[in-house]
XYZ file of C-alpha atoms in Angstrom:
407
model
C 35.174 37.660 23.627
C 38.753 38.288 24.705
C 37.555 40.755 27.315
C 34.992 38.225 28.554
C 37.582 35.573 29.256
C 40.353 37.874 30.435
C 38.331 39.355 33.277
C 36.913 36.089 34.653
C 38.608 33.683 37.073
C 39.818 30.296 35.873
C 37.222 28.618 38.063
C 34.501 29.892 35.691
C 36.291 28.326 32.730
C 36.602 25.056 34.685
C 32.832 25.008 35.212
C 32.363 25.724 31.483
C 34.628 22.749 30.778
C 32.352 20.630 32.986
C 29.240 21.631 31.045
C 31.117 20.981 27.802
C 32.114 17.491 28.971
C 28.674 16.303 30.022
C 26.854 17.657 26.976
C 29.472 16.331 24.541
C 29.086 12.899 26.142
C 25.304 13.201 25.939
C 25.416 14.119 22.240
C 28.244 11.797 21.180
C 26.014 9.068 19.670
C 24.596 11.599 17.190
C 27.810 11.642 15.158
C 28.461 7.926 15.747
C 24.952 6.726 14.912
C 25.876 4.651 11.855
C 28.972 2.870 13.280
C 27.213 2.384 16.636
C 24.260 0.714 14.926
C 26.566 -1.457 12.815
C 28.743 -2.430 15.780
C 25.805 -3.293 18.047
C 23.541 -4.630 15.256
C 20.661 -2.182 15.808
C 18.573 0.114 13.588
C 19.022 3.886 13.449
C 15.861 4.385 15.484
C 16.955 1.952 18.207
C 20.467 3.354 18.324
C 18.936 6.799 18.787
C 17.818 5.620 22.240
C 21.404 6.275 23.314
C 20.499 9.970 22.995
C 16.915 9.644 24.236
C 17.659 7.798 27.479
C 20.205 10.168 29.052
C 17.995 13.080 28.081
C 15.045 11.572 29.961
C 17.152 10.757 33.024
C 18.700 14.233 33.006
C 15.256 15.814 32.762
C 14.188 13.936 35.903
C 17.412 14.522 37.819
C 17.933 18.220 37.068
C 15.054 19.562 39.205
C 15.676 17.002 41.981
C 19.455 16.996 42.382
C 19.738 20.555 43.804
C 17.269 19.439 46.465
C 19.129 16.188 47.163
C 22.540 17.876 47.532
C 21.329 21.176 48.959
C 23.817 21.050 51.860
C 26.804 19.710 49.902
C 29.767 21.768 48.715
C 29.190 22.508 45.034
C 32.826 21.857 44.109
C 32.560 18.376 45.595
C 29.281 17.735 43.774
C 30.778 18.666 40.402
C 33.933 16.604 40.950
C 31.931 13.500 41.896
C 29.665 13.919 38.860
C 32.654 14.235 36.499
C 34.263 11.077 37.907
C 30.945 9.246 37.477
C 30.827 10.555 33.902
C 34.257 9.059 33.223
C 33.082 5.684 34.543
C 29.974 5.829 32.340
C 32.096 6.535 29.266
C 34.393 3.598 29.994
C 31.349 1.346 30.373
C 30.035 2.640 27.031
C 33.360 1.950 25.341
C 33.331 -1.650 26.590
C 29.636 -2.322 25.873
C 29.161 -5.678 24.084
C 25.522 -4.969 23.149
C 22.928 -2.207 23.177
C 21.576 -3.096 26.642
C 24.906 -2.439 28.348
C 25.369 0.784 26.397
C 21.941 2.062 27.447
C 22.678 1.184 31.076
C 25.820 3.314 30.907
C 23.831 6.097 29.307
C 21.548 6.199 32.355
C 24.607 7.200 34.400
C 25.389 9.854 31.783
C 21.892 11.278 32.271
C 22.432 11.613 36.027
C 25.665 13.512 35.392
C 24.111 15.781 32.771
C 21.173 16.729 34.962
C 23.389 17.296 37.989
C 25.995 19.457 36.284
C 23.423 21.576 34.436
C 21.390 22.200 37.567
C 24.461 23.164 39.599
C 26.339 25.245 37.022
C 24.231 28.392 36.641
C 23.980 28.988 40.351
C 27.766 29.058 40.652
C 28.433 32.263 38.734
C 27.112 34.465 41.521
C 29.411 32.651 43.959
C 32.577 32.861 41.855
C 32.624 36.441 40.505
C 31.713 39.974 41.519
C 28.108 41.088 41.050
C 28.836 43.098 37.899
C 30.372 40.021 36.213
C 27.639 37.499 37.010
C 25.925 37.885 33.623
C 29.134 37.365 31.670
C 30.204 34.461 33.863
C 26.837 32.754 33.375
C 27.145 33.230 29.600
C 30.613 31.674 29.595
C 29.484 28.716 31.726
C 26.550 28.029 29.432
C 28.637 28.569 26.328
C 30.198 25.236 27.303
C 26.834 23.647 26.514
C 26.635 25.431 23.174
C 30.216 24.538 22.229
C 29.544 20.902 23.103
C 26.411 20.833 20.964
C 28.085 22.265 17.874
C 31.698 21.079 18.221
C 31.661 18.039 20.523
C 29.618 15.921 18.106
C 31.807 16.667 15.051
C 34.987 16.041 17.062
C 33.614 12.733 18.323
C 32.572 11.823 14.797
C 36.055 12.507 13.465
C 37.697 10.465 16.217
C 35.225 7.656 15.591
C 36.177 7.649 11.917
C 39.894 7.588 12.703
C 40.000 5.110 15.588
C 36.534 3.547 15.972
C 33.493 4.563 18.014
C 34.700 2.887 21.218
C 37.775 5.119 21.341
C 35.559 8.199 21.127
C 34.006 7.175 24.466
C 37.450 6.486 25.919
C 38.554 9.985 24.938
C 35.531 11.453 26.728
C 36.390 9.448 29.845
C 39.892 10.927 29.857
C 38.478 14.425 29.351
C 35.991 13.984 32.212
C 38.759 12.945 34.621
C 40.899 15.896 33.521
C 38.030 18.318 34.119
C 37.388 16.807 37.555
C 41.025 17.539 38.374
C 40.723 21.105 37.111
C 37.642 21.704 39.232
C 39.392 20.348 42.320
C 42.390 22.626 41.759
C 40.858 25.812 40.331
C 37.547 26.117 42.164
C 37.430 27.395 45.722
C 35.176 25.569 48.183
C 31.580 26.537 47.437
C 29.536 25.534 50.495
C 25.778 25.416 50.226
C 24.281 28.872 50.639
C 20.606 28.502 51.348
C 18.701 25.506 50.095
C 16.608 24.846 47.038
C 13.291 23.159 47.775
C 11.004 21.287 45.428
C 8.356 23.938 46.062
C 10.668 26.719 44.902
C 11.458 24.942 41.643
C 7.816 24.128 40.962
C 6.730 27.628 42.022
C 8.650 29.182 39.144
C 6.123 27.650 36.769
C 3.631 30.232 38.062
C 5.788 33.016 36.564
C 4.438 33.695 33.063
C 7.747 34.672 31.360
C 9.351 31.509 32.781
C 6.556 29.304 31.434
C 6.730 30.925 28.003
C 10.519 30.662 27.837
C 10.393 26.993 28.782
C 7.765 26.339 26.098
C 9.923 27.992 23.433
C 12.946 25.966 24.572
C 10.925 22.751 24.560
C 9.578 23.235 21.036
C 12.867 24.457 19.561
C 15.148 21.857 21.123
C 12.719 19.009 20.409
C 12.597 20.076 16.774
C 16.356 20.480 16.524
C 17.135 17.029 17.904
C 14.339 15.326 15.977
C 16.280 16.304 12.856
C 19.878 16.615 14.063
C 20.070 13.221 15.796
C 19.701 11.674 12.340
C 21.806 14.176 10.409
C 24.519 11.622 9.661
C 22.274 9.175 7.752
C 20.733 12.236 6.097
C 24.114 13.503 4.874
C 25.138 10.023 3.735
C 22.377 10.297 1.115
C 23.817 13.452 -0.451
C 25.467 12.564 -3.791
C 29.249 12.727 -3.652
C 29.578 12.498 0.132
C 31.587 9.632 1.592
C 32.111 8.888 5.297
C 35.158 11.139 5.495
C 33.300 14.003 3.837
C 30.415 13.631 6.304
C 32.868 14.005 9.196
C 34.357 17.085 7.561
C 30.899 18.606 7.059
C 29.966 18.002 10.697
C 33.228 19.644 11.719
C 32.270 22.632 9.546
C 28.917 22.686 11.349
C 30.841 22.878 14.628
C 33.080 25.703 13.450
C 30.016 27.639 12.308
C 28.432 27.058 15.717
C 31.512 28.403 17.467
C 31.252 31.486 15.263
C 27.642 31.884 16.379
C 28.660 31.670 20.034
C 31.486 34.167 19.510
C 29.052 36.502 17.788
C 26.900 36.567 20.909
C 29.814 37.950 22.916
C 31.372 40.163 20.258
C 28.017 41.745 19.471
C 27.704 43.239 22.918
C 25.920 40.226 24.440
C 22.726 40.847 22.477
C 21.324 37.637 23.905
C 21.558 39.183 27.378
C 19.896 42.453 26.312
C 17.061 41.012 24.202
C 16.869 37.224 24.659
C 13.291 36.955 23.376
C 14.054 38.626 20.056
C 17.299 36.688 19.715
C 15.588 33.353 20.340
C 12.777 34.288 17.926
C 15.319 34.892 15.168
C 17.237 31.702 15.948
C 14.033 29.617 15.867
C 12.988 31.079 12.515
C 16.374 30.382 10.930
C 16.534 26.827 12.268
C 13.006 26.034 11.096
C 13.727 27.378 7.614
C 17.076 25.589 7.322
C 15.716 22.200 8.394
C 12.784 22.375 5.979
C 14.994 23.583 3.139
C 17.065 20.418 3.520
C 14.153 18.522 1.959
C 14.436 20.015 -1.549
C 18.179 20.719 -1.270
C 19.306 17.276 -0.101
C 20.335 16.254 -3.587
C 22.864 19.061 -3.939
C 26.250 18.925 -2.239
C 26.663 22.715 -2.352
C 23.190 23.432 -0.968
C 23.469 20.796 1.772
C 26.840 22.183 2.849
C 25.573 25.767 2.987
C 22.465 24.795 4.943
C 24.446 22.728 7.457
C 26.781 25.656 8.134
C 23.855 28.039 8.683
C 22.284 25.412 10.949
C 25.405 25.335 13.111
C 25.716 29.131 13.144
C 22.144 29.538 14.372
C 22.120 26.733 16.931
C 25.261 28.084 18.580
C 23.173 30.794 20.245
C 20.290 28.673 21.582
C 21.412 27.700 25.094
C 22.920 31.084 26.010
C 19.884 33.032 24.716
C 17.434 30.731 26.485
C 19.406 30.911 29.720
C 19.375 34.715 29.628
C 15.607 34.680 29.053
C 15.062 32.571 32.181
C 17.622 34.428 34.298
C 15.858 37.690 33.437
C 12.505 36.173 34.353
C 13.732 34.892 37.743
C 16.826 36.909 38.707
C 16.749 35.985 42.393
C 16.194 32.277 41.889
C 18.928 31.388 39.444
C 19.633 27.849 40.642
C 15.943 26.919 40.688
C 15.456 28.443 37.220
C 18.527 26.623 35.966
C 17.175 23.331 37.325
C 13.919 23.852 35.425
C 15.798 24.923 32.297
C 18.003 21.823 32.442
C 15.013 19.567 32.987
C 13.032 20.963 30.060
C 16.055 21.158 27.738
C 17.023 17.549 28.365
C 13.441 16.316 28.150
C 13.305 18.025 24.762
C 16.539 16.322 23.684
C 15.094 12.962 24.684
C 11.715 13.550 23.052
C 13.334 14.946 19.908
C 15.627 11.948 19.513
C 12.759 9.538 20.235
C 10.273 11.238 17.916
C 12.922 11.587 15.222
C 13.703 7.885 15.539
C 10.064 6.921 15.117
C 9.788 9.278 12.139
C 12.951 7.806 10.615
C 11.763 4.220 11.066
C 8.245 4.927 9.750
C 8.712 7.641 7.121
C 12.449 7.281 6.378
C 15.038 9.929 7.303
C 13.352 12.899 5.505
C 10.443 12.504 7.932
C 12.730 13.800 10.688
C 13.150 17.053 8.747
C 9.416 17.658 8.450
C 8.997 17.066 12.169
C 12.001 19.145 13.235
C 11.256 22.104 10.984
C 7.601 22.281 11.992
C 8.427 22.299 15.715
C 11.086 24.998 15.247
C 8.573 27.225 13.453
C 6.048 26.656 16.260
C 8.765 27.843 18.660
C 9.211 30.929 16.472
C 5.543 31.810 16.695
C 5.497 31.347 20.467
C 8.570 33.560 20.935
C 7.217 36.255 18.610
C 3.926 36.401 20.504
C 5.823 36.608 23.810
C 8.017 39.414 22.464
C 5.054 41.398 21.161
C 3.034 40.999 24.371
C 5.962 41.129 26.802
C 3.724 40.470 29.833
C 4.786 41.744 33.215
C 4.956 39.367 36.118
C 5.983 39.302 39.722
C 8.152 36.580 41.128
C 7.073 34.274 43.883
C 9.077 36.165 46.518
C 7.363 39.452 45.804
C 10.133 41.029 43.715
C 9.660 42.395 40.238
C 10.670 40.133 37.419
C 13.330 41.778 35.270
C 12.326 42.013 31.625
C 14.650 41.377 28.702
C 15.787 44.983 28.364
C 16.715 44.992 32.044
C 13.717 47.036 33.222
C 11.601 45.790 36.110
C 8.117 44.629 35.322
C 5.436 47.148 36.007
């Protein structure tokens, strides 16, 4: 991992900080679910809409924003989105009731979709050709770090200072990242344009469709369960509020270890993303379902949560490599699709988990999440075994996961 960072320009790390900021903001209500519901007088399922809504908006914006800003300088686009993110976080911090909070979360969704859709296409503009793969991994590791560490950090701050101050902290971070982007990134003028037809046309590429299906099932399952992990942990005997925060922080540390393992292990996710994502899906499905019988044991719950974090740390990077290999010459369009599907899955997972929690109590979210993760496993395994060849829409061979062109 040291070599990865040492040989990349600071502009790549600034873009990674941008992805970290938007995804941490998107996920923040997960760790604050209980105090948010208490402060705004809403149920767990209703409060979960604070995760669902930005995911839906991001899913809609991600494929459309590259088209809308196709002639704009990408540095300017990112800076504007980060400033808007700061404003949305301030509005969230000041929200007197759930309606105002959800309105602010709509703005968060616009920022999430915009940053995701722009980020992957930047690597090829910021580094030499031989470093594009590593730069893309680092940029998307910001998403993974946010998912596994941003939520626990926000939870801890919420415990120490109150949930409103967690949103204030994210506003300050967003403004700082906007400043870093303005200083560290060179101008990145539009280079070619992304049309709606190009984004939609990628759905005709079989490996892209399969990868998106795996992502949709896995991420929906993860967030159906993980959005409600705090009320789940609060039921474990011997766990108080402070211990829950500590456990979520341990989940984050384990996730960071999973991300580091992707780099230290020779970027296995880049060489064999299908197999890597198959393994991750199987572990996540097993862990979530095992929480059902193990929820009464502090030791078992702790061990399972750490494995959960370790596995989920590799999801976004592995999935991104799968799609980049399937559409190597249309990275920004593929990234827009990836962002749209990923965020739609976040929204659907949080929504479905909320309905399961309200109707079947919190353990219902585990049944739903684990089943979807295992369905993702089966889909990825079938794709790995068949490994169908395909040709991209521009007539070039689609690169397969081992780096060989399709025959």
